[in-house]
Coordinates of C-alpha atoms in Angstrom, one line a residue:
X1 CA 0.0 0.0 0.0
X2 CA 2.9 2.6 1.0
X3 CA 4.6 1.4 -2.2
X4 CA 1.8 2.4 -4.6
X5 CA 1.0 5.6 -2.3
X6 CA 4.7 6.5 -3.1
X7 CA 5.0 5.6 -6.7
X8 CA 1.9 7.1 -7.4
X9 CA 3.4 10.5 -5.6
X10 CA 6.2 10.4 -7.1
X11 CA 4.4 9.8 -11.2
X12 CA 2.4 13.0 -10.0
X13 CA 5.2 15.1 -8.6
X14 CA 7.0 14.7 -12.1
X15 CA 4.0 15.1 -14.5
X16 CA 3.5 18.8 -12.3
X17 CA 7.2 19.6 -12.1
X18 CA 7.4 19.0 -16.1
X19 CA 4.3 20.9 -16.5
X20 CA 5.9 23.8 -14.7
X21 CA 8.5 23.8 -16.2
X22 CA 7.3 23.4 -19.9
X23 CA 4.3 25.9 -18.9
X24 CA 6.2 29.3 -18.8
X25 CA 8.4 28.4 -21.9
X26 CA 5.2 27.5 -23.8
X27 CA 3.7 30.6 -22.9
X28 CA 6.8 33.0 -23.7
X29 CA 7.9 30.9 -27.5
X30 CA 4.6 30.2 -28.4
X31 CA 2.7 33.1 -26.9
X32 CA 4.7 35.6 -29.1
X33 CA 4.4 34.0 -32.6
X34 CA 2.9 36.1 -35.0
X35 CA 0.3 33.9 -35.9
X36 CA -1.8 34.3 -32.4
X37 CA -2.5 37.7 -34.2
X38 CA -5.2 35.6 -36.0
X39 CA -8.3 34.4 -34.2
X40 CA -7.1 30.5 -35.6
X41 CA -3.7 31.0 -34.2
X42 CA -4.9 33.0 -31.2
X43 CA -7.6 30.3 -30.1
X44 CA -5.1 27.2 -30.5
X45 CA -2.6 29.3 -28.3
X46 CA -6.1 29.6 -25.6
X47 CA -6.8 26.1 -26.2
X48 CA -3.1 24.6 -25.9
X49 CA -2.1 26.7 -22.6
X50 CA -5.8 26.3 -20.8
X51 CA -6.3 22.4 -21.7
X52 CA -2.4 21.7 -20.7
X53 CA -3.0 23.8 -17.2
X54 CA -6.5 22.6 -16.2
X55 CA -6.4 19.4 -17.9
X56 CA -2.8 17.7 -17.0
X57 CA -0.8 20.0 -14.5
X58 CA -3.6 20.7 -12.3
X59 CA -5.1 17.4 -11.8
X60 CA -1.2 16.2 -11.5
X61 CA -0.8 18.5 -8.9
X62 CA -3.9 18.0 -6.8
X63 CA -3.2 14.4 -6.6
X64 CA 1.0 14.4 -5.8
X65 CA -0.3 17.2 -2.8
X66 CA -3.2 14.5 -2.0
X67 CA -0.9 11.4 -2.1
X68 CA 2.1 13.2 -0.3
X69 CA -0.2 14.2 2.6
X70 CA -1.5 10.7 3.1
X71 CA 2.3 9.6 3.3
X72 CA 2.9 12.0 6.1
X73 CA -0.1 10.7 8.2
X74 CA 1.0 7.1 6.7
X75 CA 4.4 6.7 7.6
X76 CA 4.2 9.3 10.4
X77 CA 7.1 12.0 9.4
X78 CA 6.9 15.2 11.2
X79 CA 10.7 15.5 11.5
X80 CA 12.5 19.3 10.7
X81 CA 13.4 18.5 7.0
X82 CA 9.2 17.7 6.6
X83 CA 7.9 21.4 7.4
X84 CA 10.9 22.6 5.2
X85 CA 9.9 20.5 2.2
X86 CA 6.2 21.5 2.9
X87 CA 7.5 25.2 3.1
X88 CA 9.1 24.1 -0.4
X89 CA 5.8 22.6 -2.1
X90 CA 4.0 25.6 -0.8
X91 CA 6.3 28.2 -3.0
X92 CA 5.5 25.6 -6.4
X93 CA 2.0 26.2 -5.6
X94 CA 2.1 29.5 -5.7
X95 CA 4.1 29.5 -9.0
X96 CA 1.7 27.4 -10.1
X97 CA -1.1 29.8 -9.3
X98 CA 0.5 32.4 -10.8
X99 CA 1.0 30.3 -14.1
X100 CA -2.8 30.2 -14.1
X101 CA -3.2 34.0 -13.7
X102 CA -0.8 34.4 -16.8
X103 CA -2.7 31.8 -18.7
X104 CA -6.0 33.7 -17.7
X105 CA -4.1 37.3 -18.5
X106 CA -3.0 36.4 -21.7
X107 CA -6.3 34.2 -22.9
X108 CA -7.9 37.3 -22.3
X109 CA -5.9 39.7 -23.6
X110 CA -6.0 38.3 -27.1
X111 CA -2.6 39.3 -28.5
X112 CA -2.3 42.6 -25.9
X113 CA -1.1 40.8 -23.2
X114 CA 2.1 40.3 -23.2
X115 CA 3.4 36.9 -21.1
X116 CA 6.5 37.5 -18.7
X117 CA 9.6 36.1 -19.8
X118 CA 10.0 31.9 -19.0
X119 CA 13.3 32.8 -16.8
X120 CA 11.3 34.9 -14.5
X121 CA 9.5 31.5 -13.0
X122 CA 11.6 28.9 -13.8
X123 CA 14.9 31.3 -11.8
X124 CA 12.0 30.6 -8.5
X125 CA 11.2 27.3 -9.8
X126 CA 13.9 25.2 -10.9
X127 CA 15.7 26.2 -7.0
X128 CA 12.6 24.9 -5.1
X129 CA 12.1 21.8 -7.1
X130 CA 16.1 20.8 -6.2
X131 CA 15.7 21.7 -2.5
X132 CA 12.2 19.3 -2.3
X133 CA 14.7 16.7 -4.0
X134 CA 17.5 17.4 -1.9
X135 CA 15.4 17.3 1.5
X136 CA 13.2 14.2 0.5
X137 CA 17.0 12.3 -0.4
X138 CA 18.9 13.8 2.0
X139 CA 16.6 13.5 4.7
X140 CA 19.0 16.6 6.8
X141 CA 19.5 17.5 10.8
X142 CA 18.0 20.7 11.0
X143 CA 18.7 21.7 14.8
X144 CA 21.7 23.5 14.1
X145 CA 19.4 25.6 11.9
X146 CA 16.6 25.7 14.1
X147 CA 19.0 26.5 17.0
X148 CA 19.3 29.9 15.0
X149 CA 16.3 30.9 15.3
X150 CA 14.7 33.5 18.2
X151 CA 13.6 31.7 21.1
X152 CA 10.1 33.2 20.5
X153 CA 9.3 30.7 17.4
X154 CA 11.6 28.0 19.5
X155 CA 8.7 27.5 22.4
X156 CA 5.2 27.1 22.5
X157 CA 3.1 30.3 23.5
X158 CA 0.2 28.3 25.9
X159 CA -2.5 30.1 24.4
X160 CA -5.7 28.7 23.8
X161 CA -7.0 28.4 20.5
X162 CA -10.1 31.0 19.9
X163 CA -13.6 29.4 20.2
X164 CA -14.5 30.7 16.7
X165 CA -11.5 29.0 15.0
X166 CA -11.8 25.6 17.1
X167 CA -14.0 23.2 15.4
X168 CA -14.7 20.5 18.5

C-alpha cells in the first residue's frame, strides 16, 4: 500500500514539475508567434495553454499534494526536514497559481497581453524543485538551523486556540 501511495506521488510530482517547467516556456515561445495575431492562431494558443493547465498539471498537482499528505499521516514523518519540504511545495503552488493567472491574463488579452519572460518563473522554480529533491534524499538534521532561530518561534506560547477558529 505505501509502495503504490509512493510511486503514485512520485508519477504525479514529475507530471506537475514537467508541467511547470514546460508551462512558462510554452507561454513566452509560443505566446509571441505572429500567428496568435489571427483568431485561428490565437484560439489554438487559448486552447493549448488552458487544456495543458487545467487538464494535465492541475489534476497532477492536486493528486501528488493528496498522495504526499497521506504519506505524512501514513508513515508518520513530522521530522525538521518535513515542514521545510512543505515550506518548499507551498512556494510551487504559488508559482503554479501564478502560471494560471498568466494563462487567464493572456487568454484574455487576445494578442495585448504580453506573457512575462519563462526565466522569471523557472529562476523561482527550478531552486525549489532541487531543494524538495534534496530534502526528501537527503533527509538533513535541521537543529543546528533551528537553534538559530529567536527563542520566540523555538517555544510554544500556551495560548488557547479562539472558540470561533476551534471546530470541536
Amino acid at each position: 500500500m505505501i509502495a503504490a501511495l509512493k510511486a503514485a506521488h512520485i508519477i504525479a510530482l514529475s507530471i506537475w514539475c514537467a508541467g511547470l517547467i514546460v508551462l512558462p516556456i510554452i507561454l513566452h515561445v509560443y505566446g509571441r508567434r505572429p500567428e496568435n495575431r489571427t483568431q485561428a492562431g490565437f484560439a489554438e494558443f487559448r486552447w493549448l495553454t488552458h487544456y495543458s493547465y487545467t487538464g494535465v498539471i492541475t489534476p497532477a498537482a492536486v493528486i501528488a499534494v493528496t498522495f504526499g499528505t497521506i504519506l505524512i499521516f501514513a508513515l508518520e514523518v513530522l521530522e525538521a526536514w518535513m515542514l521545510a519540504k512543505l515550506v518548499a511545495v507551498s512556494g510551487m503552488v504559488l508559482l503554479h497559481a501564478w502560471m494560471g493567472h498568466v494563462i487567464v491574463e493572456a487568454g484574455e488579452g487576445q494578442g495585448a497581453y504580453r506573457t512575462p519572460m519563462a526565466g522569471l518563473s523557472l529562476l523561482a522554480l527550478v531552486p525549489l524543485m532541487g531543494l524538495v529533491l534534496w530534502l526528501v534524499l537527503a533527509k538533513p538534521a535541521l537543529e543546528d538551523f533551528i537553534a538559530l532561530m529567536p527563542a520566540i518561534l523555538q517555544e510554544p506560547r500556551g495560548n488557547q486556540i479562539p472558540a470561533r477558529f476551534d471546530p470541536l
